[in-house]
PDB file of C-alpha atoms and ligand atoms in Angstrom:
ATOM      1  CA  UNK A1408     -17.003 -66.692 -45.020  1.00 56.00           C
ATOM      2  CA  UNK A1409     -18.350 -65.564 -48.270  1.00 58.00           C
ATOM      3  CA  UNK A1410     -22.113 -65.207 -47.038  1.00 70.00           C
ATOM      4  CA  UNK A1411     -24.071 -62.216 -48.588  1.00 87.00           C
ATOM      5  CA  UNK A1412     -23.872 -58.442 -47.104  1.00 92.00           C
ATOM      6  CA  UNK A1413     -27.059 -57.470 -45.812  1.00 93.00           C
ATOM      7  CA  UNK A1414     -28.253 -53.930 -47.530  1.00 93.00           C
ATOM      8  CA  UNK A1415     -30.332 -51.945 -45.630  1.00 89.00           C
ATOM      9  CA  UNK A1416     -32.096 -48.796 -45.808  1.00 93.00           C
ATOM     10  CA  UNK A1417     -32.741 -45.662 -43.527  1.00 95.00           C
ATOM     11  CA  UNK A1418     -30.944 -42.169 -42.251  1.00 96.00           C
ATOM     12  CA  UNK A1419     -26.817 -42.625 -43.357  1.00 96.00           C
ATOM     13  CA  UNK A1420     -26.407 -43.278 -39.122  1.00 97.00           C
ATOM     14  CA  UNK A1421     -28.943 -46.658 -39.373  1.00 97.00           C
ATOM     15  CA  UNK A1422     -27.016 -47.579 -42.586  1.00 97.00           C
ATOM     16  CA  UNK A1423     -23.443 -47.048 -41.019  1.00 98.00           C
ATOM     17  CA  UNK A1424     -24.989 -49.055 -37.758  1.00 97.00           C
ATOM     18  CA  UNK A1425     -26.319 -52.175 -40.198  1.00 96.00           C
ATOM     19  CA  UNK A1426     -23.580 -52.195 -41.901  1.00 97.00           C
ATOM     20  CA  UNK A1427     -20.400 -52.007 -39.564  1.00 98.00           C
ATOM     21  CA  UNK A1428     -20.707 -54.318 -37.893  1.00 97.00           C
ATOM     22  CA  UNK A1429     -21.319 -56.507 -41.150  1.00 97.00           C
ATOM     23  CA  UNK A1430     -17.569 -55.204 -41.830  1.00 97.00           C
ATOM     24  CA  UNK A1431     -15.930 -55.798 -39.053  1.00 97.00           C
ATOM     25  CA  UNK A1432     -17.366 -59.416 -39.060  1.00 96.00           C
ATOM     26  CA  UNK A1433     -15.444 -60.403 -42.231  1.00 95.00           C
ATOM     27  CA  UNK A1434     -12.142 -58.659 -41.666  1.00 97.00           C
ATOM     28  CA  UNK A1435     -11.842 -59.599 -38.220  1.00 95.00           C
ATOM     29  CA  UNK A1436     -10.772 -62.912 -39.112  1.00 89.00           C
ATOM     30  CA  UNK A1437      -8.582 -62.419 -41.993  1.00 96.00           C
ATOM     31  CA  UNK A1438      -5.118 -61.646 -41.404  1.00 96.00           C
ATOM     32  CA  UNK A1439      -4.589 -60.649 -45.128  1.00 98.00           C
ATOM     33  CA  UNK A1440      -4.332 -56.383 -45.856  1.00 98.00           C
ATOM     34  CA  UNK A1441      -5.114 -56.690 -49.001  1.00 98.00           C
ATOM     35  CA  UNK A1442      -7.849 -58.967 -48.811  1.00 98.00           C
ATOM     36  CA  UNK A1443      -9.405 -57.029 -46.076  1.00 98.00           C
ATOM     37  CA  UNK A1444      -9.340 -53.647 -47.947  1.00 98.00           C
ATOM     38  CA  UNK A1445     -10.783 -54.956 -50.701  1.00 98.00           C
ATOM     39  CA  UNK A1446     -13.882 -56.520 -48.941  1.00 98.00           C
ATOM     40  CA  UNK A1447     -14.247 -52.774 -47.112  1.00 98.00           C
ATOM     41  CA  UNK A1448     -14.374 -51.214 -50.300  1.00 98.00           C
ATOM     42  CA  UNK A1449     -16.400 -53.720 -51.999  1.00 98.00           C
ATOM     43  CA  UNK A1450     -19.309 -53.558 -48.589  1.00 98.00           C
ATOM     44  CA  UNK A1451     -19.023 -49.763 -48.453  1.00 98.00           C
ATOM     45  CA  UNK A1452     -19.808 -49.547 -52.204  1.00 98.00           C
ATOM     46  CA  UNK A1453     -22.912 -51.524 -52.090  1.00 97.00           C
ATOM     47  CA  UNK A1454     -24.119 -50.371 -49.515  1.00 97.00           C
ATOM     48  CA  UNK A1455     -24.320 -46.795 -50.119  1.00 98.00           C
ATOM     49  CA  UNK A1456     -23.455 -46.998 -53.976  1.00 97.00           C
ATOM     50  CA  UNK A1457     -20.876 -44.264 -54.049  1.00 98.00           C
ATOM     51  CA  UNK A1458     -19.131 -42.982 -56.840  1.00 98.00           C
ATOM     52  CA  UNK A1459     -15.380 -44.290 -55.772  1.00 98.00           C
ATOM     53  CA  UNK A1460     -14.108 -46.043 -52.898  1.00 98.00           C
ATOM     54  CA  UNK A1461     -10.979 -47.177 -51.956  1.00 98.00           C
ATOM     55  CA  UNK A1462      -7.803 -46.899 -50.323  1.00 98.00           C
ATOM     56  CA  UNK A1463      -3.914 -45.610 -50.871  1.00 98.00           C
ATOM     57  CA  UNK A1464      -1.169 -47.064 -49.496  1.00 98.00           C
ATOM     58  CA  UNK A1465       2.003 -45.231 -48.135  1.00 98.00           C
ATOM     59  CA  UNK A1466       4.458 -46.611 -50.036  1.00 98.00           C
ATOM     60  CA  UNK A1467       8.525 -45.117 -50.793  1.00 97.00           C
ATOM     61  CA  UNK A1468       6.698 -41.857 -49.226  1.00 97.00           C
ATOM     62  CA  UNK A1469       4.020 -41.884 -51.864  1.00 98.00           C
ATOM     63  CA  UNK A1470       0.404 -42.660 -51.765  1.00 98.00           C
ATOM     64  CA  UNK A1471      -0.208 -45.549 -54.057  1.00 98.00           C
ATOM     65  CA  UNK A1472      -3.371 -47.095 -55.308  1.00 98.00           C
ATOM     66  CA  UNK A1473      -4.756 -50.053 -53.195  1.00 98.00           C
ATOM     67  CA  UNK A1474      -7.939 -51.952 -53.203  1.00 98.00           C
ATOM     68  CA  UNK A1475     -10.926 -49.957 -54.906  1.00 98.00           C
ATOM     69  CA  UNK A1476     -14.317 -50.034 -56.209  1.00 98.00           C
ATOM     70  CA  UNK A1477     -15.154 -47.629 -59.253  1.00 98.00           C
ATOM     71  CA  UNK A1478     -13.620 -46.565 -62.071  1.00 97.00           C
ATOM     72  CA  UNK A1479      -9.672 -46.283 -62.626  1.00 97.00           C
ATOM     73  CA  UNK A1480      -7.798 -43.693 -60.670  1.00 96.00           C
ATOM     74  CA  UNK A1481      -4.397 -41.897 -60.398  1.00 95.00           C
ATOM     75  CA  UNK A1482      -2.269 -44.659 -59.087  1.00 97.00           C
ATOM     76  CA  UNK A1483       0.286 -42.293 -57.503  1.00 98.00           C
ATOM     77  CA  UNK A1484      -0.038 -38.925 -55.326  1.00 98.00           C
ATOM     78  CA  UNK A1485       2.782 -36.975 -53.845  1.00 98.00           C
ATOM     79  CA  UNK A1486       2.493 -35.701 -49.871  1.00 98.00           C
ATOM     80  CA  UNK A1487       0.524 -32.695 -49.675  1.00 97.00           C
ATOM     81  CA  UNK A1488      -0.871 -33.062 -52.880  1.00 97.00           C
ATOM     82  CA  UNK A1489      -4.549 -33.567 -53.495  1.00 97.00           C
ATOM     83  CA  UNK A1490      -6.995 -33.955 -51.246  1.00 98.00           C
ATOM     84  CA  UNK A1491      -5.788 -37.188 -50.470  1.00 98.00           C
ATOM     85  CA  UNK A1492      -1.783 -36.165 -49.797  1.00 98.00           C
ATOM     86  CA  UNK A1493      -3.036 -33.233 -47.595  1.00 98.00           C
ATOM     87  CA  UNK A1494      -5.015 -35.687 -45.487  1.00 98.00           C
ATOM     88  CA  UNK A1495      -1.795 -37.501 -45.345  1.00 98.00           C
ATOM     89  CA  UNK A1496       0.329 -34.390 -44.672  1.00 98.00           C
ATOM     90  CA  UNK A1497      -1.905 -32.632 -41.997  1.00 97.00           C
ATOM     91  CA  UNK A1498      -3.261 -36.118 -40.296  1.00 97.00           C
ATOM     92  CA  UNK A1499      -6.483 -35.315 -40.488  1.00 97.00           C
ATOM     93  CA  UNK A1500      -9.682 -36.175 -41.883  1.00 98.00           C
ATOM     94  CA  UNK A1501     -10.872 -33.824 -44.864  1.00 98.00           C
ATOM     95  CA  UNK A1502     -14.611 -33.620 -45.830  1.00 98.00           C
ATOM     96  CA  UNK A1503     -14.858 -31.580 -49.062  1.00 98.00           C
ATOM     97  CA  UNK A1504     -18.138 -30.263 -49.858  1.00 98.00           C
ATOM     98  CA  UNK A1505     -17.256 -29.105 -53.627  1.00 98.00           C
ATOM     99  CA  UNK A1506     -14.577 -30.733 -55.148  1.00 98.00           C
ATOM    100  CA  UNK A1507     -13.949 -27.853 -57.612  1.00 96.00           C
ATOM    101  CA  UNK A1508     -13.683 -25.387 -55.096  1.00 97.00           C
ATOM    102  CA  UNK A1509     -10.741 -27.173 -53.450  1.00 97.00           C
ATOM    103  CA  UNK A1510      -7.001 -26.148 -53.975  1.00 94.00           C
ATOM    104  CA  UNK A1511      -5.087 -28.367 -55.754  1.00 93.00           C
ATOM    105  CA  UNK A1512      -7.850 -31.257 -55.941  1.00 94.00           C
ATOM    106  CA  UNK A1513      -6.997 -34.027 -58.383  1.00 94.00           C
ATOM    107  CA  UNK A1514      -9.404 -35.049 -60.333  1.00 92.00           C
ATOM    108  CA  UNK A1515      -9.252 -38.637 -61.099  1.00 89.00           C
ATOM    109  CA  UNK A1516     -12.707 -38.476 -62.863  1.00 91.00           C
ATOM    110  CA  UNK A1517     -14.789 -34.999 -63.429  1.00 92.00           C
ATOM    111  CA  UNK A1518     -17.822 -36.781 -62.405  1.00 95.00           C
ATOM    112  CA  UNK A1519     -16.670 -36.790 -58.753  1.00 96.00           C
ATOM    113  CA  UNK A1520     -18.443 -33.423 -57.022  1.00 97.00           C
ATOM    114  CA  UNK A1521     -17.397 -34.216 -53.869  1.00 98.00           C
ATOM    115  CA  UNK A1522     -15.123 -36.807 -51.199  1.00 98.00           C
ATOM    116  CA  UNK A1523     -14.164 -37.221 -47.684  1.00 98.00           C
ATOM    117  CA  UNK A1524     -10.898 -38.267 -46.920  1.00 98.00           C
ATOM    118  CA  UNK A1525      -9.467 -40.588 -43.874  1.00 98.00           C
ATOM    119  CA  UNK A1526      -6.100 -41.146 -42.729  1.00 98.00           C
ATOM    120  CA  UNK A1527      -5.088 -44.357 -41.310  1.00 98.00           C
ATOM    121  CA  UNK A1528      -2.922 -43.778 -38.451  1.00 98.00           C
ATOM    122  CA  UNK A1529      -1.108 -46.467 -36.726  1.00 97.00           C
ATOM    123  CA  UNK A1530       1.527 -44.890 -33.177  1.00 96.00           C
ATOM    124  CA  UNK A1531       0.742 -41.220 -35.306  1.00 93.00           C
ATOM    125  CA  UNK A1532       2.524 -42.704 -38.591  1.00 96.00           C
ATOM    126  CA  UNK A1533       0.078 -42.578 -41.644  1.00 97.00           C
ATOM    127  CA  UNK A1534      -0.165 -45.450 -43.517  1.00 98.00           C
ATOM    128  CA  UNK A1535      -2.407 -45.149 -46.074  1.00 98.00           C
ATOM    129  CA  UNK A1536      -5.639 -43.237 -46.300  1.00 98.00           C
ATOM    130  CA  UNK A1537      -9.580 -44.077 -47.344  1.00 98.00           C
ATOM    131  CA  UNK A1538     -10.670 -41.707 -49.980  1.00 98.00           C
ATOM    132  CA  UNK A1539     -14.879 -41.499 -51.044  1.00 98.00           C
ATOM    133  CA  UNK A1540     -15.851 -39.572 -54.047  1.00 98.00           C
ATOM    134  CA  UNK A1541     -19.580 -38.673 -54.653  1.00 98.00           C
ATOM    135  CA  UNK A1542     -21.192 -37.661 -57.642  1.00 98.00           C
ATOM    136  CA  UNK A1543     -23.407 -35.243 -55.679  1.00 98.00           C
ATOM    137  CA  UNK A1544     -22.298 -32.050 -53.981  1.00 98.00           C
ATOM    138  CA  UNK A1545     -21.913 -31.982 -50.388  1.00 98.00           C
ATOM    139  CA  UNK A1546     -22.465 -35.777 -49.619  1.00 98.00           C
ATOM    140  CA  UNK A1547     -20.057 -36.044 -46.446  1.00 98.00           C
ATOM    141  CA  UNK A1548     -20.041 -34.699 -43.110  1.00 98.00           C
ATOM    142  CA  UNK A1549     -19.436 -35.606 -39.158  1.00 98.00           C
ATOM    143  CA  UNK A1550     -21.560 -38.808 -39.249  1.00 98.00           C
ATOM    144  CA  UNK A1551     -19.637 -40.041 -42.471  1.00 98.00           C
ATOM    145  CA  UNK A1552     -16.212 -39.463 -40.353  1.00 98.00           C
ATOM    146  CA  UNK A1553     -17.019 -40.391 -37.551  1.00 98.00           C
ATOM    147  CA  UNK A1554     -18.784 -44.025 -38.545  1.00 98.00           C
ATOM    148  CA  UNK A1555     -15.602 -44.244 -41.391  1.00 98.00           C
ATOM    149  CA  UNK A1556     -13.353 -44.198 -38.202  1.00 98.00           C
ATOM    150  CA  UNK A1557     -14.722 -47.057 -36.919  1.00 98.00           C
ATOM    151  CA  UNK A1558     -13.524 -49.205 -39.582  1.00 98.00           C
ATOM    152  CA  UNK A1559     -10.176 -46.737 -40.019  1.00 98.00           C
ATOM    153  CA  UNK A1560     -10.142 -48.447 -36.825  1.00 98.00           C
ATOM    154  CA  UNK A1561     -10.315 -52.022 -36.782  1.00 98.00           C
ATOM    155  CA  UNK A1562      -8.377 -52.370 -40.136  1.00 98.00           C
ATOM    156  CA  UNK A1563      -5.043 -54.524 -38.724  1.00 95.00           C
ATOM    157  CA  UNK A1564      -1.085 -53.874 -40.343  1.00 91.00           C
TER     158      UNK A1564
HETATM  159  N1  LIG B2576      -9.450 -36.609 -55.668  1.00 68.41           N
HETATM  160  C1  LIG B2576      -8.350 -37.186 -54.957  1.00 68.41           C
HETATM  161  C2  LIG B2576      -7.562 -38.129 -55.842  1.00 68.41           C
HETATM  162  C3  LIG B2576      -7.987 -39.538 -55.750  1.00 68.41           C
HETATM  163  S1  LIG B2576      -9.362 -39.892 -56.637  1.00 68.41           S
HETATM  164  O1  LIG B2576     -10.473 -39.053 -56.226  1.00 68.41           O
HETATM  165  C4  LIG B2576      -9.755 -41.489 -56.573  1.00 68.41           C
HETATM  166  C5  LIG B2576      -7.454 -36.102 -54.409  1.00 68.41           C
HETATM  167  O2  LIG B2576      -7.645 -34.934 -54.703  1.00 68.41           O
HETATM  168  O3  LIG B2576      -6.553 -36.445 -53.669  1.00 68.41           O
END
């Protein structure tokens, strides 16, 4: 592998739709976690040049940090804490329009305004999630979670 991602432009569906399938080309054949989260985050990123992107792993019942792209973050969050251990907690995705208006939200840097959260469920057990900070208010919605899911989806344990 190794060939270049292919950036495109248009409405955030036409990126998602140039770009997915771009992603699910290079982790399909690569067995490695790790390896495969990384290249997600690393696609994602470039493509649509968020602020943060990257994944936690469940780990001894806490989220821990996993592959990224951005600046450093927390490295540990607690179950219901965050937006990221309520995601985990309830099992569901959390779009957050203002990041400051949010209960509880940590902030890993105070230039993120607002984030979308995934959980990766495998047979209903959560095993990590994918957390996006923007540096612009209201940046996520349906279309975000729904094309997100996609990978969520195809990401092997
Ligand atoms: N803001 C997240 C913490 C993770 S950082 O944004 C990378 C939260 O509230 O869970």
């Amino acid at each position: 592998m190794a060939e270049d991602l292919k950036v495109t432009q248009g409405s955030k569906a036409e990126q998602y739709q140039d770009i997915i399938p771009q992603i699910l080309g290079i982790i399909s054949d690569e067995p490695d976690l790790i390896a495969n989260l990384a290249n997600i985050t690393a696609a994602l990123k470039e493509q649509f040049n968020w602020f943060w992107v990257g994944f936690y792993l469940v780990k001894d019942n806490e989220l821990v940090l996993a592959p990224f792209q951005g600046p450093i973050a927390c490295t540990r969050i607690a179950k219901g804490r965050g937006v990221c251990g309520d995601a985990w907690e309830k099992s569901e995705v959390l779009i957050v329009a203002d990041v400051d208006a949010y209960p509880g939200h940590i902030a890993c840097s105070s230039q993120s305004k607002s984030e979308i959260v995934l959980p990766i469920l495998r047979n209903g057990v959560c095993m990590g999630v994918l957390d996006i900070d923007s540096s612009e208010l209201n940046t996520f919605d349906e279309v975000d979670a729904q094309y997100l899911q996609k990978i969520i989806d195809a990401i092997q344990f």
